[in-house]
PDB file of C-alpha atoms in Angstrom:
ATOM      1  CA  MET A   1     -11.856  44.018 -12.299  1.00  0.00           C
ATOM      2  CA  ALA A   2     -13.225  42.290  -9.225  1.00  0.00           C
ATOM      3  CA  ASP A   3     -15.725  40.388 -11.371  1.00  0.00           C
ATOM      4  CA  ALA A   4     -12.922  39.028 -13.555  1.00  0.00           C
ATOM      5  CA  ALA A   5     -10.964  37.827 -10.526  1.00  0.00           C
ATOM      6  CA  LEU A   6     -14.084  36.239  -9.060  1.00  0.00           C
ATOM      7  CA  SER A   7     -15.007  34.530 -12.313  1.00  0.00           C
ATOM      8  CA  ASN A   8     -11.436  33.239 -12.718  1.00  0.00           C
ATOM      9  CA  LYS A   9     -11.602  31.813  -9.201  1.00  0.00           C
ATOM     10  CA  VAL A  10     -14.911  30.092  -9.947  1.00  0.00           C
ATOM     11  CA  VAL A  11     -13.602  28.726 -13.251  1.00  0.00           C
ATOM     12  CA  MET A  12     -10.488  27.317 -11.592  1.00  0.00           C
ATOM     13  CA  ARG A  13     -12.563  25.740  -8.825  1.00  0.00           C
ATOM     14  CA  CYS A  14     -14.634  24.054 -11.532  1.00  0.00           C
ATOM     15  CA  VAL A  15     -11.433  22.928 -13.278  1.00  0.00           C
ATOM     16  CA  PHE A  16     -10.211  21.402 -10.009  1.00  0.00           C
ATOM     17  CA  ALA A  17     -13.555  19.647  -9.481  1.00  0.00           C
ATOM     18  CA  VAL A  18     -13.599  18.298 -13.053  1.00  0.00           C
ATOM     19  CA  LEU A  19     -10.022  17.036 -12.728  1.00  0.00           C
ATOM     20  CA  CYS A  20     -10.909  15.220  -9.503  1.00  0.00           C
ATOM     21  CA  LEU A  21     -14.041  13.724 -11.067  1.00  0.00           C
ATOM     22  CA  ILE A  22     -11.979  12.524 -14.046  1.00  0.00           C
ATOM     23  CA  LEU A  23      -9.479  10.916 -11.658  1.00  0.00           C
ATOM     24  CA  ILE A  24     -12.306   9.153  -9.805  1.00  0.00           C
ATOM     25  CA  PHE A  25     -13.764   7.955 -13.111  1.00  0.00           C
ATOM     26  CA  VAL A  26     -10.391   6.611 -14.304  1.00  0.00           C
ATOM     27  CA  HIS A  27      -9.938   4.873 -10.965  1.00  0.00           C
ATOM     28  CA  LEU A  28     -13.307   3.141 -11.415  1.00  0.00           C
ATOM     29  CA  LEU A  29     -12.512   1.844 -14.916  1.00  0.00           C
ATOM     30  CA  PRO A  30     -11.928  -1.924 -14.994  1.00  0.00           C
ATOM     31  CA  LEU A  31      -8.505  -1.768 -16.630  1.00  0.00           C
ATOM     32  CA  GLU A  32      -7.149  -4.793 -14.783  1.00  0.00           C
ATOM     33  CA  THR A  33      -9.043  -7.882 -13.730  1.00  0.00           C
ATOM     34  CA  THR A  34      -6.354  -9.335 -11.493  1.00  0.00           C
ATOM     35  CA  PRO A  35      -5.224  -7.836  -8.204  1.00  0.00           C
ATOM     36  CA  ARG A  36      -2.109  -5.705  -8.450  1.00  0.00           C
ATOM     37  CA  ARG A  37       0.939  -6.364  -6.327  1.00  0.00           C
ATOM     38  CA  TRP A  38       1.893  -2.701  -6.280  1.00  0.00           C
ATOM     39  CA  ALA A  39       0.095   0.504  -5.374  1.00  0.00           C
ATOM     40  CA  GLY A  40       0.137   3.431  -7.724  1.00  0.00           C
ATOM     41  CA  PRO A  41      -0.060   7.043  -6.626  1.00  0.00           C
ATOM     42  CA  GLU A  42      -3.260   8.695  -5.493  1.00  0.00           C
ATOM     43  CA  PHE A  43      -3.318  11.576  -7.963  1.00  0.00           C
ATOM     44  CA  MET A  44      -6.286  13.257  -6.325  1.00  0.00           C
ATOM     45  CA  VAL A  45      -4.431  13.625  -3.015  1.00  0.00           C
ATOM     46  CA  VAL A  46      -1.350  15.039  -4.707  1.00  0.00           C
ATOM     47  CA  LEU A  47      -3.399  17.421  -6.845  1.00  0.00           C
ATOM     48  CA  ALA A  48      -5.332  18.716  -3.834  1.00  0.00           C
ATOM     49  CA  LEU A  49      -2.162  19.271  -1.809  1.00  0.00           C
ATOM     50  CA  ALA A  50      -0.353  20.977  -4.670  1.00  0.00           C
ATOM     51  CA  TRP A  51      -3.218  23.319  -5.510  1.00  0.00           C
ATOM     52  CA  SER A  52      -3.983  24.179  -1.889  1.00  0.00           C
ATOM     53  CA  VAL A  53      -0.446  25.411  -1.270  1.00  0.00           C
ATOM     54  CA  ARG A  54      -0.006  27.164  -4.625  1.00  0.00           C
ATOM     55  CA  GLN A  55      -3.486  28.685  -5.060  1.00  0.00           C
ATOM     56  CA  PRO A  56      -5.502  28.278  -1.829  1.00  0.00           C
ATOM     57  CA  ASP A  57      -8.502  30.105  -3.320  1.00  0.00           C
ATOM     58  CA  TYR A  58      -8.995  27.339  -5.882  1.00  0.00           C
ATOM     59  CA  THR A  59      -9.480  24.600  -3.272  1.00  0.00           C
ATOM     60  CA  PRO A  60     -12.053  25.625  -0.653  1.00  0.00           C
ATOM     61  CA  PRO A  61     -12.567  23.151   2.201  1.00  0.00           C
ATOM     62  CA  LEU A  62     -16.178  22.429   1.247  1.00  0.00           C
ATOM     63  CA  LEU A  63     -15.208  21.490  -2.310  1.00  0.00           C
ATOM     64  CA  ILE A  64     -12.436  19.209  -1.051  1.00  0.00           C
ATOM     65  CA  ALA A  65     -14.803  17.610   1.462  1.00  0.00           C
ATOM     66  CA  VAL A  66     -17.479  16.944  -1.160  1.00  0.00           C
ATOM     67  CA  LEU A  67     -15.049  15.550  -3.757  1.00  0.00           C
ATOM     68  CA  PHE A  68     -13.225  13.277  -1.333  1.00  0.00           C
ATOM     69  CA  LEU A  69     -16.493  12.115   0.258  1.00  0.00           C
ATOM     70  CA  LEU A  70     -17.720  11.207  -3.218  1.00  0.00           C
ATOM     71  CA  ALA A  71     -14.450   9.352  -3.801  1.00  0.00           C
ATOM     72  CA  ASP A  72     -14.887   7.514  -0.488  1.00  0.00           C
ATOM     73  CA  PHE A  73     -18.368   6.368  -1.481  1.00  0.00           C
ATOM     74  CA  LEU A  74     -17.523   5.391  -5.049  1.00  0.00           C
ATOM     75  CA  LEU A  75     -14.219   3.671  -4.238  1.00  0.00           C
ATOM     76  CA  LEU A  76     -15.756   1.740  -1.314  1.00  0.00           C
ATOM     77  CA  ARG A  77     -13.563   3.284   1.356  1.00  0.00           C
ATOM     78  CA  PRO A  78     -14.766   4.168   4.870  1.00  0.00           C
ATOM     79  CA  PRO A  79     -17.132   7.095   4.245  1.00  0.00           C
ATOM     80  CA  GLY A  80     -15.830  10.395   5.504  1.00  0.00           C
ATOM     81  CA  LEU A  81     -12.469   9.229   6.801  1.00  0.00           C
ATOM     82  CA  GLY A  82     -10.492  10.177   3.708  1.00  0.00           C
ATOM     83  CA  ALA A  83     -12.500  13.365   3.302  1.00  0.00           C
ATOM     84  CA  ALA A  84     -11.866  14.496   6.873  1.00  0.00           C
ATOM     85  CA  ILE A  85      -8.167  13.718   6.701  1.00  0.00           C
ATOM     86  CA  MET A  86      -7.799  15.523   3.365  1.00  0.00           C
ATOM     87  CA  VAL A  87      -9.645  18.619   4.584  1.00  0.00           C
ATOM     88  CA  LEU A  88      -7.263  18.781   7.556  1.00  0.00           C
ATOM     89  CA  ALA A  89      -4.216  18.214   5.342  1.00  0.00           C
ATOM     90  CA  CYS A  90      -5.258  20.833   2.807  1.00  0.00           C
ATOM     91  CA  GLU A  91      -5.994  23.342   5.559  1.00  0.00           C
ATOM     92  CA  ILE A  92      -2.510  22.762   6.971  1.00  0.00           C
ATOM     93  CA  GLN A  93      -1.092  23.346   3.482  1.00  0.00           C
ATOM     94  CA  ARG A  94      -3.264  26.448   3.075  1.00  0.00           C
ATOM     95  CA  SER A  95      -2.038  27.907   6.382  1.00  0.00           C
ATOM     96  CA  ARG A  96       1.577  27.458   5.266  1.00  0.00           C
ATOM     97  CA  SER A  97       1.064  28.770   1.742  1.00  0.00           C
ATOM     98  CA  LEU A  98       2.318  32.298   2.425  1.00  0.00           C
ATOM     99  CA  ARG A  99       5.541  31.067   4.027  1.00  0.00           C
ATOM    100  CA  LEU A 100       6.121  28.444   1.328  1.00  0.00           C
ATOM    101  CA  ARG A 101       5.738  30.974  -1.500  1.00  0.00           C
ATOM    102  CA  ASP A 102       8.974  32.652  -0.400  1.00  0.00           C
ATOM    103  CA  ALA A 103      10.790  29.345   0.119  1.00  0.00           C
ATOM    104  CA  THR A 104      12.353  27.038  -2.437  1.00  0.00           C
ATOM    105  CA  PHE A 105      10.515  24.242  -4.201  1.00  0.00           C
ATOM    106  CA  ALA A 106      12.482  21.690  -2.166  1.00  0.00           C
ATOM    107  CA  THR A 107      10.949  23.121   1.010  1.00  0.00           C
ATOM    108  CA  GLU A 108       7.467  22.901  -0.476  1.00  0.00           C
ATOM    109  CA  TRP A 109       8.117  19.332  -1.615  1.00  0.00           C
ATOM    110  CA  LEU A 110       9.429  18.336   1.825  1.00  0.00           C
ATOM    111  CA  THR A 111       6.391  19.888   3.499  1.00  0.00           C
ATOM    112  CA  ALA A 112       4.064  18.037   1.140  1.00  0.00           C
ATOM    113  CA  ALA A 113       5.972  14.797   1.777  1.00  0.00           C
ATOM    114  CA  VAL A 114       5.616  15.175   5.538  1.00  0.00           C
ATOM    115  CA  ILE A 115       1.891  15.846   5.155  1.00  0.00           C
ATOM    116  CA  MET A 116       1.483  12.802   2.873  1.00  0.00           C
ATOM    117  CA  VAL A 117       3.207  10.602   5.458  1.00  0.00           C
ATOM    118  CA  ALA A 118       0.947  12.096   8.154  1.00  0.00           C
ATOM    119  CA  ILE A 119      -2.109  11.342   5.973  1.00  0.00           C
ATOM    120  CA  THR A 120      -1.026   7.699   5.677  1.00  0.00           C
ATOM    121  CA  LEU A 121      -0.274   7.347   9.383  1.00  0.00           C
ATOM    122  CA  GLY A 122      -3.520   9.083  10.383  1.00  0.00           C
ATOM    123  CA  TYR A 123      -5.578   6.893   8.064  1.00  0.00           C
ATOM    124  CA  ARG A 124      -3.819   3.800   9.373  1.00  0.00           C
ATOM    125  CA  LEU A 125      -4.180   4.815  13.025  1.00  0.00           C
ATOM    126  CA  ILE A 126      -7.876   5.717  12.802  1.00  0.00           C
ATOM    127  CA  GLY A 127      -8.583   2.592  10.751  1.00  0.00           C
ATOM    128  CA  THR A 128      -6.872   0.441  13.353  1.00  0.00           C
ATOM    129  CA  ILE A 129      -8.704   2.083  16.258  1.00  0.00           C
ATOM    130  CA  PHE A 130     -12.085   1.518  14.612  1.00  0.00           C
ATOM    131  CA  LEU A 131     -11.165  -1.971  13.331  1.00  0.00           C
ATOM    132  CA  LEU A 132     -11.641  -1.073   9.676  1.00  0.00           C
ATOM    133  CA  PRO A 133     -10.372  -3.346   6.929  1.00  0.00           C
ATOM    134  CA  LEU A 134      -7.118  -1.767   5.782  1.00  0.00           C
ATOM    135  CA  PRO A 135      -4.728  -2.568   2.958  1.00  0.00           C
ATOM    136  CA  SER A 136      -1.361  -3.935   3.942  1.00  0.00           C
ATOM    137  CA  LEU A 137       1.165  -1.544   5.404  1.00  0.00           C
ATOM    138  CA  GLY A 138       3.533  -2.213   2.514  1.00  0.00           C
ATOM    139  CA  LEU A 139       0.958  -1.130  -0.059  1.00  0.00           C
ATOM    140  CA  MET A 140       0.120   2.018   1.894  1.00  0.00           C
ATOM    141  CA  LEU A 141       3.793   2.945   2.214  1.00  0.00           C
ATOM    142  CA  MET A 142       4.359   2.213  -1.477  1.00  0.00           C
ATOM    143  CA  GLN A 143       1.478   4.523  -2.382  1.00  0.00           C
ATOM    144  CA  THR A 144       2.868   7.254  -0.123  1.00  0.00           C
ATOM    145  CA  ILE A 145       6.294   6.971  -1.734  1.00  0.00           C
ATOM    146  CA  MET A 146       4.695   7.129  -5.182  1.00  0.00           C
ATOM    147  CA  ASN A 147       2.704  10.214  -4.131  1.00  0.00           C
ATOM    148  CA  ILE A 148       5.866  11.938  -2.950  1.00  0.00           C
ATOM    149  CA  ALA A 149       7.682  10.980  -6.151  1.00  0.00           C
ATOM    150  CA  ILE A 150       5.032  12.375  -8.514  1.00  0.00           C
ATOM    151  CA  TYR A 151       4.472  15.627  -6.614  1.00  0.00           C
ATOM    152  CA  PRO A 152       6.929  17.634  -8.757  1.00  0.00           C
ATOM    153  CA  GLY A 153       5.311  16.329 -11.957  1.00  0.00           C
ATOM    154  CA  VAL A 154       1.829  17.293 -10.786  1.00  0.00           C
ATOM    155  CA  VAL A 155       3.085  20.754  -9.798  1.00  0.00           C
ATOM    156  CA  LEU A 156       4.787  21.189 -13.180  1.00  0.00           C
ATOM    157  CA  LEU A 157       1.709  20.072 -15.134  1.00  0.00           C
ATOM    158  CA  SER A 158      -0.530  22.287 -12.999  1.00  0.00           C
ATOM    159  CA  HIS A 159       1.736  25.218 -13.734  1.00  0.00           C
ATOM    160  CA  LEU A 160       2.072  24.557 -17.451  1.00  0.00           C
ATOM    161  CA  LEU A 161      -1.503  23.514 -18.257  1.00  0.00           C
ATOM    162  CA  PHE A 162      -3.587  25.518 -15.789  1.00  0.00           C
ATOM    163  CA  GLY A 163      -1.339  28.351 -14.692  1.00  0.00           C
ATOM    164  CA  VAL A 164      -1.397  27.396 -11.013  1.00  0.00           C
ATOM    165  CA  ARG A 165       1.595  29.306  -9.662  1.00  0.00           C
TER     166      ARG A 165
END
């Protein structure tokens, strides 16, 4: 019985890693050759936050750190900044997972929204302190709003396709 639970946990960790690698790959595809005037959602952030509150065993901190560090390198972002912020955010979600399981979905969504805003502000603040090239504030806020808007869809798809409850 314990072996089945352990193997399920390992399989779901691999599923999470493969989903994140697919999202990185899709992000690297040259689908548009002109700069966009809008910022779409960061699906990897939303997926990591949703899975870390619903099934904390599927998203260990080391896996999140490695995947987001890889994304930082491949997407030409400051190496380690996004990974460090996401590990902190997912650990905050993980620590609240027991309390949020008894609460309504609206509470979970609000908590995720607050964490997504904190991710954006933290990234912006650290980038400003270290004089990093940052996207415009409008684009970052647009991406945060898009992340908050798609959170319920990602949770629903995770539940229906992968059984993440």
